[in-house]
Coordinates of C-alpha atoms in Angstrom, one line a residue:
M1 CA 0.0 0.0 0.0
L2 CA 1.0 3.6 -0.5
F3 CA -0.4 4.7 2.8
P4 CA 0.7 4.0 6.4
K5 CA 1.4 0.4 7.3
P6 CA 3.5 -1.2 10.0
T7 CA 6.9 -1.1 8.4
A8 CA 9.9 0.9 9.6
S9 CA 9.8 3.2 6.6
Y10 CA 6.5 4.7 7.7
L11 CA 7.3 4.7 11.4
L12 CA 10.1 7.1 10.4
L13 CA 8.3 9.3 7.9
P14 CA 6.8 11.8 10.3
A15 CA 10.1 12.5 11.9
L16 CA 12.0 12.9 8.5
L17 CA 10.0 15.9 7.4
G18 CA 8.4 17.1 10.6
V19 CA 4.9 16.7 9.3
A20 CA 1.7 16.6 11.4
S21 CA 0.3 13.2 12.3
V22 CA -2.8 11.9 10.5
A23 CA -5.7 11.8 13.0
Q24 CA -7.5 8.4 13.1
A25 CA -10.9 9.9 13.4
Q26 CA -14.1 10.0 11.5
Q27 CA -13.2 13.3 9.9
P28 CA -9.4 13.7 9.3
T29 CA -7.8 16.8 10.6
T30 CA -4.9 16.2 8.1
N31 CA -4.5 14.3 4.9
T32 CA -0.8 14.3 4.4
I33 CA 0.6 12.6 1.3
T34 CA 3.3 10.1 2.2
T35 CA 5.8 8.5 -0.1
A36 CA 9.0 6.5 0.1
V37 CA 12.4 8.2 0.5
P38 CA 11.2 11.8 1.3
F39 CA 14.8 12.8 1.9
V40 CA 15.2 13.3 -1.9
T41 CA 12.8 16.3 -1.6
I42 CA 14.9 18.1 1.1
S43 CA 16.9 21.1 -0.3
P44 CA 20.5 20.1 0.3
D45 CA 22.1 23.6 0.0
A46 CA 22.1 26.6 2.4
R47 CA 21.4 29.2 -0.3
S48 CA 18.1 27.8 -1.3
A49 CA 17.3 26.8 2.3
A50 CA 17.6 30.5 3.3
L51 CA 15.2 31.4 0.5
G52 CA 12.4 29.2 1.8
D53 CA 13.7 26.3 -0.3
A54 CA 13.1 28.2 -3.5
G55 CA 15.5 27.3 -6.3
A56 CA 13.9 26.7 -9.6
A57 CA 14.7 30.1 -11.1
I58 CA 17.5 31.6 -9.1
S59 CA 20.9 32.0 -10.8
P60 CA 22.7 28.6 -11.3
D61 CA 25.4 27.2 -9.1
A62 CA 26.8 23.7 -8.5
N63 CA 23.5 22.8 -6.7
A64 CA 21.5 23.5 -9.8
P65 CA 20.8 19.8 -10.6
F66 CA 18.7 19.4 -7.5
H67 CA 16.5 22.4 -8.0
N68 CA 16.3 22.6 -11.8
V69 CA 18.7 20.7 -14.1
G70 CA 17.7 23.0 -16.9
K71 CA 20.0 25.7 -15.4
L72 CA 23.2 23.7 -16.0
G73 CA 23.9 25.2 -19.4
F74 CA 23.9 28.7 -17.9
L75 CA 26.8 28.1 -15.4
Q76 CA 29.7 30.5 -16.0
N77 CA 32.7 28.8 -14.6
P78 CA 34.4 25.8 -16.3
Y79 CA 34.4 23.8 -13.1
G80 CA 32.5 24.0 -9.8
L81 CA 32.0 22.1 -6.6
S82 CA 29.7 22.4 -3.6
G83 CA 29.4 20.5 -0.4
S84 CA 26.6 20.9 2.2
Y85 CA 25.9 19.6 5.7
T86 CA 22.7 19.7 7.8
P87 CA 22.3 18.3 11.3
W88 CA 18.7 17.1 11.0
L89 CA 15.9 17.3 13.6
R90 CA 18.2 18.3 16.4
N91 CA 15.2 19.1 18.6
V92 CA 14.4 15.3 18.4
T93 CA 17.7 13.5 18.2
D94 CA 21.4 14.3 18.0
D95 CA 22.6 11.7 15.5
M96 CA 20.7 12.4 12.3
S97 CA 22.3 14.4 9.4
I98 CA 22.0 15.1 5.7
S99 CA 25.2 15.5 3.6
A100 CA 25.4 16.4 0.0
V101 CA 28.1 17.1 -2.6
S102 CA 27.7 18.3 -6.2
G103 CA 30.2 19.1 -8.9
Y104 CA 30.1 20.1 -12.6
K105 CA 32.2 20.6 -15.7
K106 CA 31.3 22.9 -18.6
F107 CA 31.7 21.8 -22.2
G108 CA 32.0 24.9 -24.3
Q109 CA 29.7 27.8 -23.6
R110 CA 26.4 26.0 -23.7
A111 CA 26.6 22.6 -22.0
A112 CA 27.5 21.1 -18.7
L113 CA 27.8 17.7 -17.0
A114 CA 27.2 17.3 -13.3
A115 CA 27.4 14.6 -10.6
S116 CA 25.9 14.7 -7.2
L117 CA 25.5 12.6 -4.0
T118 CA 23.0 13.0 -1.1
Y119 CA 23.5 10.9 2.0
F120 CA 21.0 10.7 4.8
D121 CA 22.1 9.2 8.1
L122 CA 19.1 8.5 10.3
G123 CA 21.1 7.7 13.5
E124 CA 20.8 4.6 15.6
I125 CA 17.5 2.9 16.3
Q126 CA 16.6 0.1 18.7
F127 CA 14.4 -2.8 17.5
R128 CA 11.9 -4.4 19.9
D129 CA 9.5 -7.3 19.6
I130 CA 5.8 -7.4 20.5
N131 CA 6.8 -7.9 24.1
N132 CA 9.0 -4.7 24.1
V133 CA 12.2 -6.8 24.4
E134 CA 15.2 -5.3 22.6
T135 CA 16.2 -7.4 19.6
G136 CA 19.2 -5.4 18.3
S137 CA 20.1 -2.0 16.9
F138 CA 20.7 -0.6 13.5
N139 CA 21.8 2.6 11.8
P140 CA 19.4 3.3 8.9
K141 CA 20.9 5.1 5.9
E142 CA 19.6 6.4 2.6
Y143 CA 21.5 7.9 -0.4
S144 CA 21.0 9.0 -3.9
V145 CA 23.6 9.3 -6.7
A146 CA 22.9 11.3 -9.8
I147 CA 24.4 12.2 -13.2
S148 CA 23.0 15.4 -14.9
Y149 CA 23.4 17.0 -18.3
G150 CA 22.2 20.5 -19.2
Q151 CA 22.2 22.3 -22.6
K152 CA 21.5 25.9 -23.6
L153 CA 19.3 25.8 -26.7
S154 CA 19.6 29.6 -27.2
D155 CA 21.1 32.5 -25.3
N156 CA 18.0 32.6 -23.1
F157 CA 16.6 29.1 -22.9
G158 CA 18.0 25.8 -21.6
I159 CA 16.9 22.2 -20.8
G160 CA 18.4 19.3 -18.9
A161 CA 17.9 15.8 -17.6
T162 CA 19.1 13.8 -14.6
A163 CA 19.4 10.1 -14.0
R164 CA 19.4 9.0 -10.3
Y165 CA 19.9 5.9 -8.3
I166 CA 18.3 5.8 -4.9
R167 CA 19.0 3.2 -2.1
S168 CA 17.1 3.2 1.2
N169 CA 18.1 0.8 4.0
L170 CA 15.8 1.4 7.0
T171 CA 15.8 -1.9 8.8
G172 CA 19.0 -3.7 8.1
N173 CA 17.1 -6.8 7.0
Q174 CA 15.5 -7.1 10.4
G175 CA 12.5 -9.5 10.0
Q176 CA 11.8 -12.1 7.4
D177 CA 10.1 -9.8 4.9
S178 CA 12.2 -6.7 5.4
R179 CA 14.8 -5.6 2.8
P180 CA 16.5 -2.4 1.5
G181 CA 14.6 -0.4 -1.2
N182 CA 16.1 0.5 -4.5
A183 CA 14.9 2.8 -7.3
L184 CA 16.0 4.5 -10.6
A185 CA 14.5 7.9 -11.4
V186 CA 14.9 10.8 -13.8
D187 CA 14.5 14.5 -13.6
L188 CA 13.6 16.9 -16.4
G189 CA 14.0 20.7 -16.3
A190 CA 13.8 23.9 -18.3
Y191 CA 15.1 27.4 -17.6
Y192 CA 14.6 30.8 -19.2
S193 CA 16.6 33.9 -18.4
R194 CA 16.5 37.3 -20.0
D195 CA 18.0 40.7 -19.2
L196 CA 15.5 43.6 -19.4
T197 CA 15.8 47.3 -19.3
I198 CA 12.7 49.1 -18.0
G199 CA 13.2 52.9 -17.9
A200 CA 16.6 53.5 -16.5
A201 CA 16.7 50.3 -14.5
D202 CA 18.3 47.0 -15.4
Y203 CA 16.5 43.7 -14.5
N204 CA 16.8 40.0 -15.1
L205 CA 13.7 37.8 -15.4
A206 CA 14.1 34.1 -15.0
L207 CA 11.5 31.3 -15.2
G208 CA 12.1 27.7 -14.3
G209 CA 10.2 24.4 -14.3
A210 CA 11.2 20.8 -13.3
V211 CA 9.7 17.4 -12.7
S212 CA 11.8 15.3 -10.4
N213 CA 12.0 11.7 -9.2
I214 CA 10.0 10.1 -12.0
G215 CA 10.8 6.4 -11.4
N216 CA 9.9 3.0 -10.2
K217 CA 8.1 2.3 -6.9
I218 CA 10.2 1.2 -3.9
T219 CA 9.4 -1.9 -1.9
Y220 CA 10.7 -2.7 1.6
T221 CA 8.8 -5.9 1.9
R222 CA 6.7 -7.8 -0.7
A223 CA 6.6 -6.8 -4.3
D224 CA 2.8 -6.1 -4.0
Q225 CA 3.5 -3.5 -1.3
A226 CA 5.5 -1.0 -3.4
D227 CA 5.5 2.7 -2.6
F228 CA 5.6 5.7 -4.9
L229 CA 8.7 7.9 -5.1
P230 CA 8.1 11.6 -4.3
T231 CA 7.6 12.7 -7.9
N232 CA 7.4 16.5 -7.8
L233 CA 6.4 19.3 -10.1
K234 CA 8.2 22.6 -9.4
L235 CA 7.5 25.9 -11.1
G236 CA 9.4 29.1 -10.2
A237 CA 10.2 32.7 -11.1
A238 CA 12.8 35.2 -10.1
I239 CA 13.4 38.8 -10.9
T240 CA 16.7 40.6 -10.1
R241 CA 17.1 44.4 -10.0
E242 CA 20.5 45.9 -10.2
L243 CA 20.3 48.9 -7.9
D244 CA 23.7 50.3 -8.8
A245 CA 27.2 49.0 -9.6
Y246 CA 27.5 47.5 -6.1
N247 CA 24.0 46.4 -5.0
K248 CA 21.4 44.1 -6.4
I249 CA 18.4 42.2 -5.1
T250 CA 16.5 39.2 -6.2
F251 CA 12.9 38.2 -5.4
T252 CA 11.9 34.6 -6.1
V253 CA 9.0 32.3 -5.6
D254 CA 8.5 28.5 -6.3
A255 CA 5.3 26.3 -6.3
N256 CA 5.6 22.6 -5.7
K257 CA 3.1 19.8 -6.0
L258 CA 3.7 16.0 -5.4
L259 CA 2.6 14.0 -8.4
V260 CA 1.4 10.9 -6.5
P261 CA -2.1 9.7 -5.5
T262 CA -3.8 11.5 -2.6
P263 CA -4.9 9.3 0.4
Y264 CA -8.6 8.6 0.1
Y265 CA -11.1 9.2 2.9
I266 CA -14.8 9.5 3.4
E267 CA -16.1 12.0 5.9
G268 CA -18.0 10.1 8.6
K269 CA -16.2 6.8 8.0
L270 CA -13.2 5.4 9.8
P271 CA -9.9 4.7 7.9
N272 CA -10.5 0.9 8.3
D273 CA -13.9 1.1 6.5
P274 CA -13.8 -1.5 3.7
E275 CA -14.7 1.1 1.0
V276 CA -11.9 3.4 2.1
I277 CA -9.4 0.5 2.2
A278 CA -10.4 -0.7 -1.2
E279 CA -10.0 2.7 -2.8
N280 CA -6.6 3.3 -1.2
D281 CA -5.5 -0.1 -2.4
R282 CA -6.6 0.8 -5.9
R283 CA -4.7 4.1 -5.8
S284 CA -1.5 2.5 -4.4
N285 CA -1.5 0.0 -7.3
L286 CA -1.8 2.6 -10.1
S287 CA 1.1 2.7 -12.6
I288 CA 3.6 5.5 -12.4
T289 CA 2.1 7.3 -15.3
R290 CA -1.5 7.0 -14.1
G291 CA -0.4 8.1 -10.6
I292 CA 1.1 11.2 -12.0
F293 CA -1.8 12.3 -14.1
S294 CA -4.5 11.3 -11.6
S295 CA -2.7 13.4 -8.9
F296 CA -4.2 16.5 -10.4
N297 CA -7.8 15.6 -9.7
D298 CA -7.9 12.8 -7.1
A299 CA -8.2 14.7 -3.8
P300 CA -11.3 13.6 -1.9
G301 CA -12.1 17.2 -1.1
G302 CA -12.2 18.3 -4.7
F303 CA -10.5 21.3 -6.2
S304 CA -10.1 23.1 -2.9
E305 CA -8.1 20.2 -1.5
E306 CA -6.0 20.0 -4.7
M307 CA -5.0 23.6 -4.2
K308 CA -4.0 22.8 -0.6
E309 CA -1.5 20.3 -2.0
I310 CA 0.6 23.1 -3.5
N311 CA 3.5 24.2 -1.3
L312 CA 4.9 27.7 -1.7
S313 CA 8.5 28.9 -1.3
A314 CA 9.4 32.6 -1.5
G315 CA 12.5 34.5 -0.7
A316 CA 14.7 37.6 -1.3
E317 CA 18.5 37.7 -1.8
Y318 CA 20.6 40.9 -1.5
W319 CA 24.1 41.0 -2.8
Y320 CA 26.7 43.7 -2.1
N321 CA 29.6 43.9 -4.6
D322 CA 29.1 40.2 -5.5
L323 CA 30.9 39.5 -2.3
L324 CA 28.4 39.5 0.6
A325 CA 24.8 38.2 0.6
A326 CA 21.8 38.4 3.0
R327 CA 18.8 36.2 2.4
V328 CA 15.3 35.7 3.9
G329 CA 12.5 33.3 2.9
Y330 CA 9.4 31.5 3.9
F331 CA 8.0 28.0 3.2
Y332 CA 4.3 27.4 3.4
E333 CA 2.5 24.0 3.5
N334 CA -1.2 23.9 4.2
S335 CA -2.1 22.6 7.7
F336 CA -4.3 19.9 6.2
K337 CA -1.3 18.6 4.1
G338 CA 1.4 18.5 6.8
D339 CA 1.7 22.1 8.2
R340 CA 5.3 22.6 7.5
Q341 CA 5.7 26.4 7.8
Y342 CA 8.9 28.2 8.6
L343 CA 10.8 31.5 8.2
S344 CA 14.4 31.1 6.9
L345 CA 17.4 33.4 7.2
G346 CA 20.8 33.2 5.7
L347 CA 24.1 34.8 4.8
G348 CA 26.5 34.2 2.0
L349 CA 30.1 35.0 1.0
R350 CA 32.0 34.8 -2.3
Y351 CA 35.7 35.6 -2.6
Q352 CA 37.7 34.6 -5.6
V353 CA 37.3 30.8 -6.0
F354 CA 35.7 30.3 -2.6
G355 CA 32.2 30.7 -1.3
A356 CA 30.2 29.9 1.8
D357 CA 26.5 30.0 2.7
A358 CA 24.6 29.4 6.0
A359 CA 20.9 29.1 6.7
Y360 CA 18.7 29.0 9.8
L361 CA 15.1 27.8 10.0
V362 CA 12.6 29.4 12.3
P363 CA 9.4 27.2 12.3
N364 CA 5.8 28.3 13.1
S365 CA 5.9 26.4 16.4
K366 CA 8.5 25.7 19.0
A367 CA 7.3 22.1 19.1
N368 CA 8.1 21.7 15.4
P369 CA 10.9 19.2 15.0
L370 CA 12.5 21.4 12.3
A371 CA 13.2 24.1 14.9
N372 CA 16.8 25.3 15.1
T373 CA 17.8 23.6 11.8
I374 CA 21.1 25.0 10.6
R375 CA 22.5 24.3 7.1
V376 CA 26.0 25.2 5.8
S377 CA 27.4 25.0 2.3
L378 CA 30.9 25.5 0.8
H379 CA 31.5 26.4 -2.9
F380 CA 34.6 26.3 -5.1
N381 CA 34.6 27.7 -8.6
F382 CA 37.6 27.2 -10.8
N383 CA 39.2 28.9 -13.8
G384 CA 36.4 31.4 -14.3
N385 CA 35.7 34.9 -13.2
Q386 CA 36.5 35.5 -9.5
G387 CA 33.1 36.6 -8.3
G388 CA 31.7 33.1 -7.8
D389 CA 28.1 32.2 -8.5
A390 CA 26.9 35.7 -8.1
A391 CA 29.4 37.3 -10.4
P392 CA 28.2 39.5 -13.3
A393 CA 27.4 37.6 -16.5
D394 CA 29.5 37.6 -19.6
D395 CA 27.9 38.7 -22.8
T396 CA 26.5 35.3 -23.6
T397 CA 25.2 34.2 -20.2
P398 CA 22.5 36.2 -18.5
T399 CA 22.0 35.5 -14.8
N400 CA 19.8 36.6 -12.0

């Protein structure tokens, strides 16, 4: 089944993303969509994290493959590398973390190849039997490895694709039916960037769109209990205003929607009602393609619930002299769909080939497990201009 069942993967899901629990009542207070491997939807880099996780249309850097692979062809430096680290859910535990590294190489002026790795360490867990007797311990781990290619089709428009392998080992083969999950997935992205002059002011307008994690279902037990990957549609826009020779500011917004079936419910009936169970079984057995297309009109609450499934990320980034940056953002998820809401703050530095970013999340509630999340990233850009990711564009590569 796609929806909660007694396996380790789903016992861990609420903690991974800090979502609200699903009430087992006659009228649900939340109807959160759950999938396998939610870690692949977590923004790995501090720059986007400080912008409320917006990244589809901001200027490209080494982390572009995660947010929108279509941006790769717009990278300016011949080589680049970025590494990020996030202590995860520190209000809950002290041994979970997300690490990521991404690097790229340009081919000519219009194409780039990138490779990336994201590693999720879930810390140590203790297994117990039905009598609450300890049966051993294990350190669950998940990771994804990706190869990406992006190509500019014109001075203003580019596309790209990513191939990704995902492995999720949550139980260490504890139990007769338990096993690690494996999946192959692809991302597709497009990016448009254009410089504009309005009156005496110079602007850059960028638009981005990406569909990520299109791939096979993952199974941790039997083949007939496979779970959808978090296939996601992301659309974004960014506009940059050059205030003068030393100052510029970017405003950006992203909208995200999971392209997987919505859990089914009937108001007035319990989740274990035979009709509810039968419909959820049918949805969990849909093919990948049918699951994607049905996700636009399958919410039990109709159009209003479909709109609640769209998460919004918005942020502003200020640069001084392409050297120092200050960022602020906000992430919004409807309370009926998980209630992740938080303010994000961040700083950035670029000096010659080196760069550093930091982000801090301020959630809507002190009880939110995402409270006090800190993310740091380092950047290295080689053999290009010395301003890093935020440096002025050359005459063939517009940036925001």
